[in-house]
Amino acid sequence: MVDVSVVVPCFDESEVIGDFHAAVVAALEPTGAAFEICYVDDGSRDGTVERLRELARTDARVRYTSFSRNFGKESAMLAGMRMSRGAAVVLMDADLQHPPELLPRMLELRLHGYDQVVAQRDRAGEGAVRKAFSRAYYRLVRRFMEVEIADGAGDFRLLSRRAVEAVLSLPESNRFSKGLFSWIGFDTVSFRYENVERAAGASKWGGRRLLNYGVDGLLSFNSRPLRLAVHTGLWLFLSAFAYALWIVANALLNGVDTPGYATLITAVVGLSGVQLATLGVIGEYVGRIYHESKRRPHYVVRETERDASGSPAADRAPARAGRP
């Protein structure tokens, strides 16, 4: 029986994966818990897969899955949860920004009956611009999203087996795990830890990718932009109606005046901008419906530790798809 499964998505982490593995083992062995470490290679372009093969050969507690290409962190976390066997599952990054020394504390809190133990990082060391945008985003999220997401609460968390099964039962293709973890509920406790710099390499989350991820989060658990478009249209209609009444009244009292070119252009440009923005919001939701309707798998598996070990199940098995 496995007590704890540690799920680790990896993308180009060959420089740090050895140090990470040693740190996790050093943190968990003193607890006496039976554990496994489930690595998911998300189509890395460096030597990450080779390092995982080596770890699997030298440590029986290591299991890994390698994707046929880069499918994204959400798919990697999903694959890791599917392959996990532990009564508790910990999700963490391989870059050591999620400190392995916090694992015993998370396991201790789990013993108090919590189904989710969330480690929330502070924002020490972040740039002023990124910190300001992050805080503004979470204020927006708390105001508009249908689930509660705390500032600094990321993917570093422990989930009980029933919480994991609840997440795995959700079939959507457009996955925003922060929202899913909040949506399933269950008893949750959190604690803060000091922000840690990457041990090696560069962050894979640039400004554009963070922006797209934030938009995904807002749209995945929120239909209010559509309602906001309706409200905006109604207010514009009422404003236009009031303006028309004013024009008629002015014509009756002062006679017909020559229409102003600036007023006309301003009205056309303003209304056109609102229409385009509204169509963009609707198009984003329609695109998501289209993506969900195709029912494609979340990822395609190229290799696992069984394939690398030459077991009968690995007689050059065909690529396997991770189905919803």
C-alpha positions as YAML, in Angstrom:
chain: A
units: angstrom
residues:
- id: 1
  name: MET
  ca: [0.00, 0.00, 0.00]
- id: 2
  name: VAL
  ca: [1.36, 3.41, -1.01]
- id: 3
  name: ASP
  ca: [0.74, 6.15, 1.53]
- id: 4
  name: VAL
  ca: [1.87, 9.14, -0.53]
- id: 5
  name: SER
  ca: [2.25, 9.74, -4.26]
- id: 6
  name: VAL
  ca: [4.26, 12.79, -5.29]
- id: 7
  name: VAL
  ca: [3.21, 13.97, -8.77]
- id: 8
  name: VAL
  ca: [5.83, 16.04, -10.57]
- id: 9
  name: PRO
  ca: [5.22, 17.61, -14.02]
- id: 10
  name: CYS
  ca: [8.53, 18.17, -15.83]
- id: 11
  name: PHE
  ca: [9.41, 20.26, -18.86]
- id: 12
  name: ASP
  ca: [13.10, 20.76, -19.64]
- id: 13
  name: GLU
  ca: [14.17, 20.15, -16.04]
- id: 14
  name: SER
  ca: [17.27, 17.98, -16.63]
- id: 15
  name: GLU
  ca: [19.50, 20.46, -14.77]
- id: 16
  name: VAL
  ca: [17.59, 20.20, -11.52]
- id: 17
  name: ILE
  ca: [15.75, 16.87, -11.53]
- id: 18
  name: GLY
  ca: [18.53, 15.02, -9.68]
- id: 19
  name: ASP
  ca: [18.69, 17.58, -6.86]
- id: 20
  name: PHE
  ca: [14.90, 17.64, -6.66]
- id: 21
  name: HIS
  ca: [14.66, 13.86, -6.36]
- id: 22
  name: ALA
  ca: [17.29, 13.74, -3.63]
- id: 23
  name: ALA
  ca: [15.51, 16.51, -1.70]
- id: 24
  name: VAL
  ca: [12.11, 14.76, -1.89]
- id: 25
  name: VAL
  ca: [13.56, 11.43, -0.75]
- id: 26
  name: ALA
  ca: [15.40, 13.14, 2.12]
- id: 27
  name: ALA
  ca: [12.17, 14.86, 3.21]
- id: 28
  name: LEU
  ca: [9.90, 11.78, 3.04]
- id: 29
  name: GLU
  ca: [12.10, 8.94, 4.30]
- id: 30
  name: PRO
  ca: [12.20, 10.19, 7.93]
- id: 31
  name: THR
  ca: [8.38, 10.25, 8.03]
- id: 32
  name: GLY
  ca: [8.21, 6.46, 7.62]
- id: 33
  name: ALA
  ca: [5.51, 6.76, 4.95]
- id: 34
  name: ALA
  ca: [5.55, 4.43, 1.96]
- id: 35
  name: PHE
  ca: [5.82, 6.75, -1.01]
- id: 36
  name: GLU
  ca: [6.23, 6.85, -4.77]
- id: 37
  name: ILE
  ca: [7.33, 9.69, -7.03]
- id: 38
  name: CYS
  ca: [5.38, 9.97, -10.29]
- id: 39
  name: TYR
  ca: [7.22, 12.09, -12.84]
- id: 40
  name: VAL
  ca: [5.44, 13.27, -15.98]
- id: 41
  name: ASP
  ca: [7.69, 14.45, -18.80]
- id: 42
  name: ASP
  ca: [5.69, 17.00, -20.79]
- id: 43
  name: GLY
  ca: [7.53, 16.60, -24.09]
- id: 44
  name: SER
  ca: [10.88, 17.94, -22.86]
- id: 45
  name: ARG
  ca: [13.49, 18.89, -25.44]
- id: 46
  name: ASP
  ca: [16.54, 18.39, -23.23]
- id: 47
  name: GLY
  ca: [17.74, 15.29, -21.39]
- id: 48
  name: THR
  ca: [14.85, 15.11, -18.89]
- id: 49
  name: VAL
  ca: [13.59, 11.73, -20.17]
- id: 50
  name: GLU
  ca: [17.06, 10.19, -19.92]
- id: 51
  name: ARG
  ca: [17.35, 11.40, -16.33]
- id: 52
  name: LEU
  ca: [13.96, 9.91, -15.50]
- id: 53
  name: ARG
  ca: [14.96, 6.57, -17.03]
- id: 54
  name: GLU
  ca: [18.08, 6.58, -14.86]
- id: 55
  name: LEU
  ca: [16.09, 7.41, -11.71]
- id: 56
  name: ALA
  ca: [13.59, 4.62, -12.46]
- id: 57
  name: ARG
  ca: [16.43, 2.11, -12.84]
- id: 58
  name: THR
  ca: [18.08, 3.06, -9.56]
- id: 59
  name: ASP
  ca: [15.01, 3.73, -7.39]
- id: 60
  name: ALA
  ca: [12.01, 1.38, -7.40]
- id: 61
  name: ARG
  ca: [9.84, 4.16, -5.96]
- id: 62
  name: VAL
  ca: [10.13, 6.17, -9.19]
- id: 63
  name: ARG
  ca: [7.52, 5.90, -11.91]
- id: 64
  name: TYR
  ca: [7.33, 8.11, -14.96]
- id: 65
  name: THR
  ca: [5.29, 8.89, -18.05]
- id: 66
  name: SER
  ca: [6.63, 10.71, -21.10]
- id: 67
  name: PHE
  ca: [4.34, 12.54, -23.53]
- id: 68
  name: SER
  ca: [4.76, 12.42, -27.30]
- id: 69
  name: ARG
  ca: [4.96, 16.24, -27.31]
- id: 70
  name: ASN
  ca: [4.32, 19.20, -25.05]
- id: 71
  name: PHE
  ca: [0.67, 19.14, -23.99]
- id: 72
  name: GLY
  ca: [0.90, 21.63, -21.13]
- id: 73
  name: LYS
  ca: [1.12, 21.47, -17.35]
- id: 74
  name: GLU
  ca: [-2.59, 20.86, -16.88]
- id: 75
  name: SER
  ca: [-2.38, 17.64, -18.92]
- id: 76
  name: ALA
  ca: [0.78, 16.62, -17.07]
- id: 77
  name: MET
  ca: [-0.88, 17.01, -13.68]
- id: 78
  name: LEU
  ca: [-3.89, 15.05, -14.91]
- id: 79
  name: ALA
  ca: [-1.64, 12.20, -16.12]
- id: 80
  name: GLY
  ca: [0.22, 12.19, -12.82]
- id: 81
  name: MET
  ca: [-2.97, 11.94, -10.78]
- id: 82
  name: ARG
  ca: [-4.17, 9.09, -12.99]
- id: 83
  name: MET
  ca: [-0.98, 7.10, -12.47]
- id: 84
  name: SER
  ca: [-0.80, 7.79, -8.71]
- id: 85
  name: ARG
  ca: [-1.71, 5.02, -6.26]
- id: 86
  name: GLY
  ca: [-1.25, 6.73, -2.90]
- id: 87
  name: ALA
  ca: [-3.86, 7.41, -0.25]
- id: 88
  name: ALA
  ca: [-2.65, 11.02, -0.49]
- id: 89
  name: VAL
  ca: [-1.28, 12.79, -3.56]
- id: 90
  name: VAL
  ca: [1.05, 15.79, -3.51]
- id: 91
  name: LEU
  ca: [1.39, 17.98, -6.60]
- id: 92
  name: MET
  ca: [4.61, 19.95, -6.90]
- id: 93
  name: ASP
  ca: [7.02, 21.42, -9.46]
- id: 94
  name: ALA
  ca: [10.48, 20.02, -10.17]
- id: 95
  name: ASP
  ca: [12.29, 23.37, -10.08]
- id: 96
  name: LEU
  ca: [12.50, 23.38, -6.25]
- id: 97
  name: GLN
  ca: [10.32, 26.49, -5.98]
- id: 98
  name: HIS
  ca: [7.97, 24.17, -4.08]
- id: 99
  name: PRO
  ca: [10.22, 23.30, -1.10]
- id: 100
  name: PRO
  ca: [10.31, 19.51, -0.46]
- id: 101
  name: GLU
  ca: [11.01, 20.16, 3.22]
- id: 102
  name: LEU
  ca: [7.36, 21.23, 3.57]
- id: 103
  name: LEU
  ca: [6.13, 17.72, 2.74]
- id: 104
  name: PRO
  ca: [6.21, 16.42, 6.36]
- id: 105
  name: ARG
  ca: [4.13, 19.40, 7.47]
- id: 106
  name: MET
  ca: [1.56, 18.70, 4.75]
- id: 107
  name: LEU
  ca: [1.36, 15.04, 5.79]
- id: 108
  name: GLU
  ca: [0.93, 16.06, 9.42]
- id: 109
  name: LEU
  ca: [-1.99, 18.35, 8.55]
- id: 110
  name: ARG
  ca: [-3.50, 15.53, 6.47]
- id: 111
  name: LEU
  ca: [-3.69, 13.43, 9.65]
- id: 112
  name: HIS
  ca: [-6.09, 16.03, 11.10]
- id: 113
  name: GLY
  ca: [-8.69, 14.95, 8.52]
- id: 114
  name: TYR
  ca: [-8.18, 17.56, 5.80]
- id: 115
  name: ASP
  ca: [-8.74, 16.47, 2.20]
- id: 116
  name: GLN
  ca: [-6.74, 19.37, 0.81]
- id: 117
  name: VAL
  ca: [-3.63, 20.91, 2.29]
- id: 118
  name: VAL
  ca: [-2.61, 23.99, 0.29]
- id: 119
  name: ALA
  ca: [0.79, 25.66, 0.49]
- id: 120
  name: GLN
  ca: [0.41, 29.37, -0.36]
- id: 121
  name: ARG
  ca: [3.57, 31.22, -1.30]
- id: 122
  name: ASP
  ca: [4.15, 34.85, -0.50]
- id: 123
  name: ARG
  ca: [5.37, 37.24, -3.20]
- id: 124
  name: ALA
  ca: [8.77, 38.08, -1.75]
- id: 125
  name: GLY
  ca: [11.33, 38.64, -4.48]
- id: 126
  name: GLU
  ca: [8.84, 39.25, -7.29]
- id: 127
  name: GLY
  ca: [9.11, 42.34, -9.46]
- id: 128
  name: ALA
  ca: [6.85, 45.25, -8.59]
- id: 129
  name: VAL
  ca: [5.00, 45.13, -11.91]
- id: 130
  name: ARG
  ca: [4.31, 41.39, -11.77]
- id: 131
  name: LYS
  ca: [3.26, 41.63, -8.14]
- id: 132
  name: ALA
  ca: [0.82, 44.45, -8.92]
- id: 133
  name: PHE
  ca: [-0.70, 42.58, -11.87]
- id: 134
  name: SER
  ca: [-1.01, 39.37, -9.82]
- id: 135
  name: ARG
  ca: [-2.83, 41.13, -7.00]
- id: 136
  name: ALA
  ca: [-5.14, 42.91, -9.43]
- id: 137
  name: TYR
  ca: [-5.90, 39.60, -11.15]
- id: 138
  name: TYR
  ca: [-6.83, 37.84, -7.92]
- id: 139
  name: ARG
  ca: [-9.05, 40.76, -6.91]
- id: 140
  name: LEU
  ca: [-10.80, 40.39, -10.26]
- id: 141
  name: VAL
  ca: [-11.06, 36.61, -9.78]
- id: 142
  name: ARG
  ca: [-12.61, 36.96, -6.34]
- id: 143
  name: ARG
  ca: [-15.16, 39.40, -7.71]
- id: 144
  name: PHE
  ca: [-16.24, 37.57, -10.84]
- id: 145
  name: MET
  ca: [-15.41, 33.86, -10.65]
- id: 146
  name: GLU
  ca: [-17.84, 31.31, -9.31]
- id: 147
  name: VAL
  ca: [-15.20, 29.65, -7.13]
- id: 148
  name: GLU
  ca: [-12.89, 31.05, -4.48]
- id: 149
  name: ILE
  ca: [-9.17, 31.17, -5.32]
- id: 150
  name: ALA
  ca: [-6.75, 32.59, -2.77]
- id: 151
  name: ASP
  ca: [-3.82, 34.76, -3.79]
- id: 152
  name: GLY
  ca: [-0.68, 32.63, -3.81]
- id: 153
  name: ALA
  ca: [-2.55, 29.31, -3.80]
- id: 154
  name: GLY
  ca: [-1.07, 27.36, -6.68]
- id: 155
  name: ASP
  ca: [-0.63, 23.73, -7.62]
- id: 156
  name: PHE
  ca: [1.54, 22.88, -4.60]
- id: 157
  name: ARG
  ca: [-0.96, 20.99, -2.49]
- id: 158
  name: LEU
  ca: [-1.84, 17.64, -0.97]
- id: 159
  name: LEU
  ca: [-5.07, 15.91, -1.98]
- id: 160
  name: SER
  ca: [-6.71, 12.93, -0.33]
- id: 161
  name: ARG
  ca: [-7.61, 9.97, -2.52]
- id: 162
  name: ARG
  ca: [-11.29, 10.93, -2.62]
- id: 163
  name: ALA
  ca: [-10.36, 14.48, -3.61]
- id: 164
  name: VAL
  ca: [-8.19, 13.10, -6.42]
- id: 165
  name: GLU
  ca: [-11.00, 10.85, -7.63]
- id: 166
  name: ALA
  ca: [-13.35, 13.84, -7.61]
- id: 167
  name: VAL
  ca: [-10.94, 15.83, -9.80]
- id: 168
  name: LEU
  ca: [-10.44, 12.88, -12.16]
- id: 169
  name: SER
  ca: [-14.21, 12.49, -12.55]
- id: 170
  name: LEU
  ca: [-14.47, 15.95, -14.17]
- id: 171
  name: PRO
  ca: [-14.45, 15.39, -17.94]
- id: 172
  name: GLU
  ca: [-13.74, 18.83, -19.39]
- id: 173
  name: SER
  ca: [-10.88, 19.35, -21.82]
- id: 174
  name: ASN
  ca: [-10.25, 23.01, -20.94]
- id: 175
  name: ARG
  ca: [-8.89, 22.40, -17.47]
- id: 176
  name: PHE
  ca: [-8.00, 25.10, -14.94]
- id: 177
  name: SER
  ca: [-6.82, 23.10, -11.96]
- id: 178
  name: LYS
  ca: [-6.86, 25.95, -9.45]
- id: 179
  name: GLY
  ca: [-10.55, 26.34, -10.12]
- id: 180
  name: LEU
  ca: [-11.19, 22.59, -10.14]
- id: 181
  name: PHE
  ca: [-9.52, 22.14, -6.77]
- id: 182
  name: SER
  ca: [-11.72, 24.85, -5.32]
- id: 183
  name: TRP
  ca: [-14.86, 23.57, -7.06]
- id: 184
  name: ILE
  ca: [-14.70, 20.04, -5.61]
- id: 185
  name: GLY
  ca: [-14.77, 21.43, -2.09]
- id: 186
  name: PHE
  ca: [-13.91, 19.13, 0.86]
- id: 187
  name: ASP
  ca: [-12.21, 20.23, 4.07]
- id: 188
  name: THR
  ca: [-9.25, 22.44, 3.20]
- id: 189
  name: VAL
  ca: [-6.46, 24.02, 5.21]
- id: 190
  name: SER
  ca: [-3.66, 26.26, 3.98]
- id: 191
  name: PHE
  ca: [-0.41, 27.71, 5.24]
- id: 192
  name: ARG
  ca: [2.06, 30.24, 3.87]
- id: 193
  name: TYR
  ca: [5.68, 29.74, 2.94]
- id: 194
  name: GLU
  ca: [8.40, 32.05, 1.72]
- id: 195
  name: ASN
  ca: [8.80, 32.38, -2.03]
- id: 196
  name: VAL
  ca: [11.85, 30.48, -3.38]
- id: 197
  name: GLU
  ca: [13.83, 31.14, -6.55]
- id: 198
  name: ARG
  ca: [14.32, 28.46, -9.18]
- id: 199
  name: ALA
  ca: [17.27, 26.17, -8.46]
- id: 200
  name: ALA
  ca: [18.33, 26.14, -12.14]
- id: 201
  name: GLY
  ca: [17.14, 27.00, -15.61]
- id: 202
  name: ALA
  ca: [14.65, 29.63, -16.69]
- id: 203
  name: SER
  ca: [10.95, 29.95, -15.96]
- id: 204
  name: LYS
  ca: [8.62, 28.53, -18.63]
- id: 205
  name: TRP
  ca: [5.93, 31.05, -17.70]
- id: 206
  name: GLY
  ca: [6.47, 34.27, -19.61]
- id: 207
  name: GLY
  ca: [4.12, 37.24, -19.63]
- id: 208
  name: ARG
  ca: [2.09, 36.06, -22.62]
- id: 209
  name: ARG
  ca: [1.65, 32.57, -21.23]
- id: 210
  name: LEU
  ca: [0.60, 33.92, -17.84]
- id: 211
  name: LEU
  ca: [-1.93, 36.22, -19.53]
- id: 212
  name: ASN
  ca: [-3.45, 33.33, -21.50]
- id: 213
  name: TYR
  ca: [-3.57, 31.22, -18.35]
- id: 214
  name: GLY
  ca: [-5.35, 34.01, -16.50]
- id: 215
  name: VAL
  ca: [-7.92, 34.37, -19.29]
- id: 216
  name: ASP
  ca: [-8.48, 30.61, -19.23]
- id: 217
  name: GLY
  ca: [-9.15, 30.79, -15.51]
- id: 218
  name: LEU
  ca: [-11.67, 33.60, -15.82]
- id: 219
  name: LEU
  ca: [-13.60, 31.94, -18.64]
- id: 220
  name: SER
  ca: [-13.49, 28.37, -17.28]
- id: 221
  name: PHE
  ca: [-15.48, 29.21, -14.16]
- id: 222
  name: ASN
  ca: [-17.31, 32.32, -15.20]
- id: 223
  name: SER
  ca: [-20.13, 33.18, -17.61]
- id: 224
  name: ARG
  ca: [-20.36, 36.78, -16.45]
- id: 225
  name: PRO
  ca: [-18.58, 38.26, -19.50]
- id: 226
  name: LEU
  ca: [-21.56, 37.15, -21.57]
- id: 227
  name: ARG
  ca: [-23.94, 38.78, -19.11]
- id: 228
  name: LEU
  ca: [-21.74, 41.88, -19.04]
- id: 229
  name: ALA
  ca: [-22.05, 42.08, -22.83]
- id: 230
  name: VAL
  ca: [-25.87, 42.01, -22.49]
- id: 231
  name: HIS
  ca: [-25.79, 44.74, -19.84]
- id: 232
  name: THR
  ca: [-23.45, 46.86, -21.94]
- id: 233
  name: GLY
  ca: [-25.76, 46.52, -24.94]
- id: 234
  name: LEU
  ca: [-28.79, 47.55, -22.88]
- id: 235
  name: TRP
  ca: [-27.01, 50.59, -21.47]
- id: 236
  name: LEU
  ca: [-25.88, 51.63, -24.94]
- id: 237
  name: PHE
  ca: [-29.45, 51.23, -26.22]
- id: 238
  name: LEU
  ca: [-30.81, 53.40, -23.41]
- id: 239
  name: SER
  ca: [-28.07, 55.98, -23.97]
- id: 240
  name: ALA
  ca: [-28.77, 56.06, -27.71]
- id: 241
  name: PHE
  ca: [-32.51, 56.38, -27.04]
- id: 242
  name: ALA
  ca: [-31.92, 59.28, -24.63]
- id: 243
  name: TYR
  ca: [-29.60, 60.92, -27.17]
- id: 244
  name: ALA
  ca: [-32.27, 60.53, -29.89]
- id: 245
  name: LEU
  ca: [-34.86, 62.20, -27.66]
- id: 246
  name: TRP
  ca: [-32.44, 65.06, -27.02]
- id: 247
  name: ILE
  ca: [-31.86, 65.50, -30.79]
- id: 248
  name: VAL
  ca: [-35.61, 65.57, -31.49]
- id: 249
  name: ALA
  ca: [-36.25, 68.05, -28.67]
- id: 250
  name: ASN
  ca: [-33.37, 70.26, -29.85]
- id: 251
  name: ALA
  ca: [-34.69, 70.19, -33.44]
- id: 252
  name: LEU
  ca: [-38.19, 71.20, -32.28]
- id: 253
  name: LEU
  ca: [-36.90, 74.05, -30.15]
- id: 254
  name: ASN
  ca: [-34.00, 75.37, -32.23]
- id: 255
  name: GLY
  ca: [-34.52, 73.94, -35.69]
- id: 256
  name: VAL
  ca: [-32.48, 71.40, -37.56]
- id: 257
  name: ASP
  ca: [-28.76, 71.81, -37.09]
- id: 258
  name: THR
  ca: [-25.98, 70.47, -39.30]
- id: 259
  name: PRO
  ca: [-24.87, 67.07, -37.92]
- id: 260
  name: GLY
  ca: [-21.41, 67.09, -36.38]
- id: 261
  name: TYR
  ca: [-18.83, 64.94, -38.12]
- id: 262
  name: ALA
  ca: [-16.86, 64.36, -34.91]
- id: 263
  name: THR
  ca: [-19.96, 63.20, -33.04]
- id: 264
  name: LEU
  ca: [-20.87, 60.77, -35.81]
- id: 265
  name: ILE
  ca: [-17.37, 59.26, -36.04]
- id: 266
  name: THR
  ca: [-17.10, 58.98, -32.25]
- id: 267
  name: ALA
  ca: [-20.44, 57.14, -32.04]
- id: 268
  name: VAL
  ca: [-19.58, 54.77, -34.90]
- id: 269
  name: VAL
  ca: [-16.14, 53.93, -33.56]
- id: 270
  name: GLY
  ca: [-17.39, 53.50, -29.99]
- id: 271
  name: LEU
  ca: [-20.28, 51.24, -30.94]
- id: 272
  name: SER
  ca: [-18.12, 49.23, -33.33]
- id: 273
  name: GLY
  ca: [-15.56, 48.65, -30.60]
- id: 274
  name: VAL
  ca: [-18.23, 47.41, -28.21]
- id: 275
  name: GLN
  ca: [-19.63, 45.08, -30.88]
- id: 276
  name: LEU
  ca: [-16.22, 43.64, -31.69]
- id: 277
  name: ALA
  ca: [-15.43, 43.10, -28.02]
- id: 278
  name: THR
  ca: [-18.78, 41.40, -27.48]
- id: 279
  name: LEU
  ca: [-18.26, 39.16, -30.51]
- id: 280
  name: GLY
  ca: [-14.82, 38.29, -29.18]
- id: 281
  name: VAL
  ca: [-16.26, 37.20, -25.82]
- id: 282
  name: ILE
  ca: [-18.95, 35.12, -27.51]
- id: 283
  name: GLY
  ca: [-16.41, 33.65, -29.92]
- id: 284
  name: GLU
  ca: [-14.18, 32.59, -27.02]
- id: 285
  name: TYR
  ca: [-17.02, 30.64, -25.43]
- id: 286
  name: VAL
  ca: [-18.08, 29.13, -28.76]
- id: 287
  name: GLY
  ca: [-14.49, 28.06, -29.38]
- id: 288
  name: ARG
  ca: [-14.42, 26.31, -26.02]
- id: 289
  name: ILE
  ca: [-17.66, 24.50, -26.81]
- id: 290
  name: TYR
  ca: [-16.16, 23.40, -30.13]
- id: 291
  name: HIS
  ca: [-13.01, 22.18, -28.39]
- id: 292
  name: GLU
  ca: [-15.02, 20.22, -25.82]
- id: 293
  name: SER
  ca: [-17.27, 18.65, -28.46]
- id: 294
  name: LYS
  ca: [-14.30, 17.03, -30.25]
- id: 295
  name: ARG
  ca: [-13.54, 14.92, -27.16]
- id: 296
  name: ARG
  ca: [-9.87, 14.56, -27.98]
- id: 297
  name: PRO
  ca: [-7.63, 12.96, -25.32]
- id: 298
  name: HIS
  ca: [-5.77, 15.30, -23.03]
- id: 299
  name: TYR
  ca: [-2.38, 13.84, -23.98]
- id: 300
  name: VAL
  ca: [-0.61, 11.02, -25.83]
- id: 301
  name: VAL
  ca: [1.87, 8.81, -23.95]
- id: 302
  name: ARG
  ca: [5.12, 7.93, -25.69]
- id: 303
  name: GLU
  ca: [6.84, 5.96, -22.94]
- id: 304
  name: THR
  ca: [6.54, 4.84, -19.32]
- id: 305
  name: GLU
  ca: [8.96, 3.19, -16.91]
- id: 306
  name: ARG
  ca: [7.53, -0.21, -17.93]
- id: 307
  name: ASP
  ca: [8.42, 0.44, -21.55]
- id: 308
  name: ALA
  ca: [11.96, 1.41, -20.61]
- id: 309
  name: SER
  ca: [12.41, -1.69, -18.43]
- id: 310
  name: GLY
  ca: [11.59, -4.01, -21.31]
- id: 311
  name: SER
  ca: [8.62, -5.69, -19.61]
- id: 312
  name: PRO
  ca: [6.15, -7.72, -21.73]
- id: 313
  name: ALA
  ca: [3.76, -4.79, -21.66]
- id: 314
  name: ALA
  ca: [6.35, -2.79, -23.52]
- id: 315
  name: ASP
  ca: [6.93, -4.77, -26.71]
- id: 316
  name: ARG
  ca: [7.03, -1.47, -28.50]
- id: 317
  name: ALA
  ca: [3.54, -0.72, -27.39]
- id: 318
  name: PRO
  ca: [1.76, 1.89, -29.51]
- id: 319
  name: ALA
  ca: [1.35, 5.40, -28.22]
- id: 320
  name: ARG
  ca: [-1.45, 5.57, -25.68]
- id: 321
  name: ALA
  ca: [-3.90, 8.40, -25.36]
- id: 322
  name: GLY
  ca: [-4.96, 9.83, -22.03]
- id: 323
  name: ARG
  ca: [-8.69, 9.85, -22.47]
- id: 324
  name: PRO
  ca: [-11.11, 12.17, -20.69]
...
